[in-house]
Coordinates of C-alpha atoms and ligand atoms in Angstrom, one line a residue:
X1 CA 30.3 15.3 -45.7
X2 CA 26.6 16.1 -45.3
X3 CA 25.9 12.4 -44.9
X4 CA 28.5 11.9 -42.2
X5 CA 27.0 14.9 -40.3
X6 CA 23.5 13.4 -40.6
X7 CA 24.8 10.0 -39.5
X8 CA 26.7 11.5 -36.5
X9 CA 23.6 13.4 -35.5
X10 CA 21.3 10.4 -35.7
X11 CA 23.8 8.3 -33.7
X12 CA 23.9 11.1 -31.1
X13 CA 20.1 11.0 -30.9
X14 CA 19.9 7.2 -30.5
X15 CA 22.1 7.3 -27.5
X16 CA 20.7 10.5 -26.0
X17 CA 18.4 8.8 -23.5
X18 CA 18.2 5.4 -21.9
X19 CA 21.4 3.5 -20.9
X20 CA 23.3 0.3 -20.2
X21 CA 26.0 -1.1 -17.8
X22 CA 29.4 0.1 -19.1
X23 CA 31.8 -1.0 -16.4
X24 CA 32.1 -2.9 -13.1
X25 CA 34.1 -2.4 -10.0
X26 CA 34.7 -5.7 -8.2
X27 CA 36.5 -5.7 -4.9
X28 CA 38.2 -2.5 -5.8
X29 CA 39.3 -3.5 -9.3
X30 CA 37.7 -1.8 -12.3
X31 CA 36.8 -3.9 -15.3
X32 CA 35.9 -2.4 -18.6
X33 CA 32.4 -3.2 -19.8
X34 CA 30.9 -3.4 -23.2
X35 CA 30.6 -0.4 -25.5
X36 CA 27.5 -0.9 -27.6
X37 CA 28.4 1.8 -30.1
X38 CA 32.0 0.6 -30.8
X39 CA 33.1 -2.2 -33.1
X40 CA 32.0 -5.5 -31.6
X41 CA 34.6 -7.6 -33.2
X42 CA 37.6 -6.2 -31.4
X43 CA 36.2 -5.7 -27.9
X44 CA 37.5 -7.5 -24.9
X45 CA 35.5 -7.3 -21.7
X46 CA 33.9 -9.3 -18.8
X47 CA 30.5 -8.0 -19.9
X48 CA 28.4 -9.8 -22.4
X49 CA 27.9 -7.9 -25.7
X50 CA 24.8 -5.8 -26.3
X51 CA 24.1 -3.5 -29.2
X52 CA 22.0 -0.6 -27.9
X53 CA 21.0 1.5 -24.9
X54 CA 17.4 1.3 -26.0
X55 CA 14.9 -0.5 -23.8
X56 CA 13.3 -3.9 -24.3
X57 CA 9.5 -3.4 -24.4
X58 CA 8.2 -6.9 -24.1
X59 CA 8.6 -9.4 -21.2
X60 CA 8.7 -12.2 -23.8
X61 CA 11.5 -10.7 -25.9
X62 CA 14.0 -13.4 -26.9
X63 CA 16.7 -10.9 -25.8
X64 CA 15.3 -10.5 -22.3
X65 CA 18.1 -12.4 -20.5
X66 CA 21.1 -10.3 -21.5
X67 CA 19.9 -7.7 -24.0
X68 CA 21.3 -9.8 -26.9
X69 CA 21.0 -13.2 -28.6
X70 CA 22.3 -14.8 -25.4
X71 CA 25.8 -15.5 -26.5
X72 CA 29.3 -14.4 -25.4
X73 CA 31.6 -12.1 -27.4
X74 CA 34.4 -13.3 -29.6
X75 CA 36.9 -12.2 -26.9
X76 CA 34.8 -12.8 -23.8
X77 CA 36.5 -12.5 -20.4
X78 CA 35.3 -13.5 -17.0
X79 CA 36.2 -11.7 -13.7
X80 CA 37.6 -13.7 -10.9
X81 CA 35.8 -12.9 -7.7
X82 CA 35.7 -14.4 -4.2
X83 CA 32.2 -15.0 -2.8
X84 CA 31.3 -12.2 -0.4
X85 CA 33.0 -9.5 -2.5
X86 CA 31.1 -6.3 -3.4
X87 CA 30.3 -5.6 -7.1
X88 CA 29.4 -2.2 -8.4
X89 CA 27.8 -1.9 -11.9
X90 CA 28.3 1.5 -13.5
X91 CA 26.3 3.2 -16.2
X92 CA 27.7 5.9 -18.5
X93 CA 24.3 7.5 -18.6
X94 CA 20.8 6.9 -17.1
X95 CA 17.9 9.3 -17.2
X96 CA 14.9 7.7 -15.6
X97 CA 14.0 8.1 -11.9
X98 CA 11.0 5.8 -11.5
X99 CA 11.2 2.0 -11.2
X100 CA 13.1 -0.8 -9.5
X101 CA 16.7 -2.1 -9.8
X102 CA 17.2 -5.9 -9.8
X103 CA 20.3 -8.0 -9.8
X104 CA 20.3 -11.7 -10.7
X105 CA 22.9 -14.4 -11.0
X106 CA 22.8 -17.7 -13.0
X107 CA 25.1 -20.7 -12.6
X108 CA 26.7 -21.9 -15.8
X109 CA 27.4 -25.6 -16.4
X110 CA 31.1 -25.7 -17.2
X111 CA 32.1 -22.5 -19.0
X112 CA 29.8 -19.5 -19.2
X113 CA 31.3 -18.5 -22.5
X114 CA 29.7 -21.5 -24.1
X115 CA 26.3 -21.1 -22.4
X116 CA 23.3 -19.2 -23.9
X117 CA 21.9 -16.9 -21.2
X118 CA 18.4 -17.8 -22.3
X119 CA 18.8 -21.4 -21.2
X120 CA 20.1 -20.7 -17.7
X121 CA 18.2 -20.5 -14.4
X122 CA 18.4 -17.1 -12.6
X123 CA 18.1 -16.2 -8.9
X124 CA 17.8 -12.7 -7.5
X125 CA 20.5 -11.4 -5.2
X126 CA 19.4 -7.8 -4.8
X127 CA 16.5 -5.5 -5.5
X128 CA 15.7 -1.9 -4.8
X129 CA 12.2 -0.7 -5.6
X130 CA 10.2 2.2 -4.0
X131 CA 12.4 3.5 -1.2
X132 CA 10.2 6.2 0.2
X133 CA 7.1 8.2 -0.7
X134 CA 4.4 7.2 -3.1
X135 CA 4.4 5.4 -6.4
X136 CA 3.5 8.7 -8.0
X137 CA 6.1 10.9 -6.3
X138 CA 8.5 8.6 -4.5
X139 CA 12.2 7.8 -4.5
X140 CA 13.1 4.7 -6.5
X141 CA 16.1 2.4 -7.0
X142 CA 16.5 3.6 -10.5
X143 CA 16.3 7.2 -9.2
X144 CA 19.4 6.5 -7.1
X145 CA 21.1 5.0 -10.2
X146 CA 20.2 8.3 -12.0
X147 CA 22.0 10.2 -9.3
X148 CA 25.0 7.9 -8.8
X149 CA 25.3 6.1 -12.1
X150 CA 26.1 3.0 -10.1
X151 CA 24.5 0.1 -8.1
X152 CA 26.5 -1.9 -5.5
X153 CA 25.6 -5.3 -4.2
X154 CA 27.5 -8.3 -2.8
X155 CA 28.1 -11.7 -4.2
X156 CA 26.5 -13.9 -1.6
X157 CA 29.2 -15.2 0.8
X158 CA 27.7 -18.6 0.9
X159 CA 27.4 -19.1 -2.9
X160 CA 29.0 -22.2 -4.3
X161 CA 32.2 -21.7 -6.3
X162 CA 31.8 -21.9 -10.1
X163 CA 31.1 -19.8 -13.2
X164 CA 28.1 -17.4 -13.2
X165 CA 26.5 -14.7 -15.2
X166 CA 25.4 -11.6 -13.2
X167 CA 22.5 -9.6 -14.7
X168 CA 21.8 -6.0 -13.7
X169 CA 18.3 -4.9 -14.7
X170 CA 16.7 -1.5 -14.6
X171 CA 12.9 -1.3 -15.1
X172 CA 11.8 2.2 -16.0
X173 CA 8.1 2.9 -15.5
X174 CA 7.9 6.6 -16.3
X175 CA 5.6 5.9 -19.3
X176 CA 2.1 4.8 -18.3
X177 CA 1.5 1.1 -18.9
X178 CA 4.7 1.0 -21.1
X179 CA 7.4 -0.6 -19.1
X180 CA 11.0 -0.4 -20.3
X181 CA 13.5 -3.1 -19.4
X182 CA 17.3 -2.5 -19.5
X183 CA 19.2 -5.8 -18.6
X184 CA 22.9 -6.4 -19.1
X185 CA 25.1 -9.3 -18.0
X186 CA 28.7 -9.9 -17.0
X187 CA 30.7 -13.1 -16.5
X188 CA 32.1 -14.1 -13.1
X189 CA 34.2 -17.0 -11.9
X190 CA 33.4 -17.3 -8.2
X191 CA 35.8 -18.9 -5.8
X192 CA 35.5 -19.6 -2.0
X193 CA 32.0 -19.6 -0.8
X194 CA 30.2 -22.3 1.2
X195 CA 28.9 -24.5 -1.5
X196 CA 25.3 -23.1 -1.3
X197 CA 22.9 -22.9 -4.3
X198 CA 19.4 -21.6 -4.3
X199 CA 16.5 -24.1 -4.3
X200 CA 14.0 -24.2 -7.2
X201 CA 11.6 -21.7 -5.8
X202 CA 14.2 -19.0 -6.3
X203 CA 15.0 -20.0 -9.9
X204 CA 13.5 -18.4 -13.0
X205 CA 14.1 -18.2 -16.8
X206 CA 14.4 -15.0 -18.9
X207 CA 12.2 -14.6 -20.8
X208 CA 9.5 -16.3 -18.6
X209 CA 10.0 -14.8 -15.1
X210 CA 7.7 -11.8 -15.7
X211 CA 4.1 -11.4 -16.7
X212 CA 3.0 -8.5 -18.9
X213 CA -0.1 -8.2 -16.6
X214 CA 1.9 -8.0 -13.4
X215 CA 0.5 -4.8 -11.7
X216 CA 4.1 -3.8 -10.9
X217 CA 5.0 -4.0 -14.7
X218 CA 1.7 -2.9 -16.4
X219 CA 1.7 0.2 -14.1
X220 CA 0.5 3.8 -14.4
X221 CA 2.3 6.0 -12.0
X222 CA 0.1 8.9 -13.1
X223 CA -3.1 7.2 -11.8
X224 CA -5.0 8.7 -8.9
X225 CA -4.3 5.5 -6.8
X226 CA -0.6 6.0 -7.3
X227 CA -0.8 9.3 -5.4
X228 CA -1.5 7.3 -2.1
X229 CA 0.2 4.0 -2.9
X230 CA 3.3 3.6 -0.7
X231 CA 4.2 0.0 -1.5
X232 CA 5.5 -1.6 -4.7
X233 CA 6.2 -5.3 -5.1
X234 CA 9.4 -5.6 -7.2
X235 CA 8.8 -8.1 -10.1
X236 CA 10.4 -11.6 -10.1
X237 CA 11.2 -14.1 -7.4
X238 CA 12.1 -13.3 -3.8
X239 CA 15.8 -12.3 -3.2
X240 CA 17.8 -15.5 -2.3
X241 CA 18.8 -15.3 1.4
X242 CA 22.0 -17.3 0.8
X243 CA 20.7 -20.5 2.6
Ligands
NAG1 C1 40.6 -15.0 -14.2 O1 41.6 -16.0 -13.9 C2 42.0 -16.8 -15.0 C3 42.9 -17.9 -14.5 O2 43.9 -17.5 -13.6 C4 42.8 -15.8 -15.9 O3 43.3 -16.5 -17.0 C5 41.9 -14.7 -16.3 O4 42.7 -13.7 -17.1 C6 41.3 -14.0 -15.1 N1 40.3 -13.0 -15.6 C7 40.6 -11.7 -15.6 C8 39.5 -10.8 -16.2 O5 41.6 -11.2 -15.1
NAG2 C1 27.1 -24.8 -20.9 O1 28.3 -25.1 -21.5 C2 28.8 -26.4 -21.2 C3 30.2 -26.5 -21.8 O2 31.1 -25.7 -21.1 C4 27.9 -27.4 -21.7 O3 28.3 -28.7 -21.4 C5 26.5 -27.2 -21.1 O4 25.6 -28.1 -21.8 C6 26.0 -25.8 -21.4 N1 24.8 -25.6 -20.7 C7 23.7 -24.9 -21.2 C8 22.5 -24.8 -20.3 O5 23.8 -24.4 -22.3
NAG3 C1 3.0 14.0 -7.8 O1 2.6 13.1 -8.9 C2 1.5 13.7 -9.6 C3 1.1 12.6 -10.6 O2 2.3 12.1 -11.3 C4 1.9 15.0 -10.3 O3 0.8 15.5 -11.0 C5 2.3 15.9 -9.2 O4 2.8 17.1 -9.8 C6 3.4 15.3 -8.3 N1 3.6 16.2 -7.2 C7 4.8 16.5 -6.8 C8 4.9 17.4 -5.6 O5 5.8 16.2 -7.4
CU4 CU1 15.2 5.8 -21.7

């Protein structure tokens, strides 16, 4: 009895902070996401599995692409979505108000379920960094996620039909020079579109896209410079403009 109380308490502590994507709304339809603290073997969702709300602390982590070993679940689903449709990721909890939000996609060759996310090439479709104010005291994309527990973007209307992973990433920078990365992925089968795919300058690998010495990643928001800094370059490639 005592052991189960202790185990329940420590589980509660481990999920007390941080967060991860737990559902999606795509064109008005809600899709269940992954539940990292439930039995993995029986779960059925369009989200790729992940095991913890805890952050990834290294840009070279092997789990950097989708917060896991890169593989699909035993009962992996994919959502069917028309290019140009809005997609909202939802978090059951999120507690950090400083840092950017980034959304990437990667085209699979054939079926996403048989592709390792670490081998794919990713392009950015949305980012929201410092919205107003200063690096020290401003309003950030992740601050909006803290308030709304959601982030909405649009699958590019021009995007070529096919199977894709979509990757939502929160970068929390509230600890000086200790960035915390929170990426999760879902599987989409995109229809319609105009056959467009991004050129090579937009494509990156995870891990690989980010540098630990990037001043937007190795950042101290409590520095004196941060009090007057009103711009912040969101890490990673430019957002693909759909052309
Ligand atoms: C997507 O479409 C395929 C083919 O019609 C279907 O088998 C699958 O169940 C759909 N996915 C979801 C999550 O509904
Ligand atoms: C993705 O899976 C397909 C099978 O559907 C396979 O042919 C292809 O080599 C895989 N690509 C990568 C990058 O793993
Ligand atoms: C602005 O940020 C600095 C450094 O983080 C902090 O000491 C100060 O209290 C903040 N001011 C306001 C008004 O939030
Ligand atoms: Cu946290």
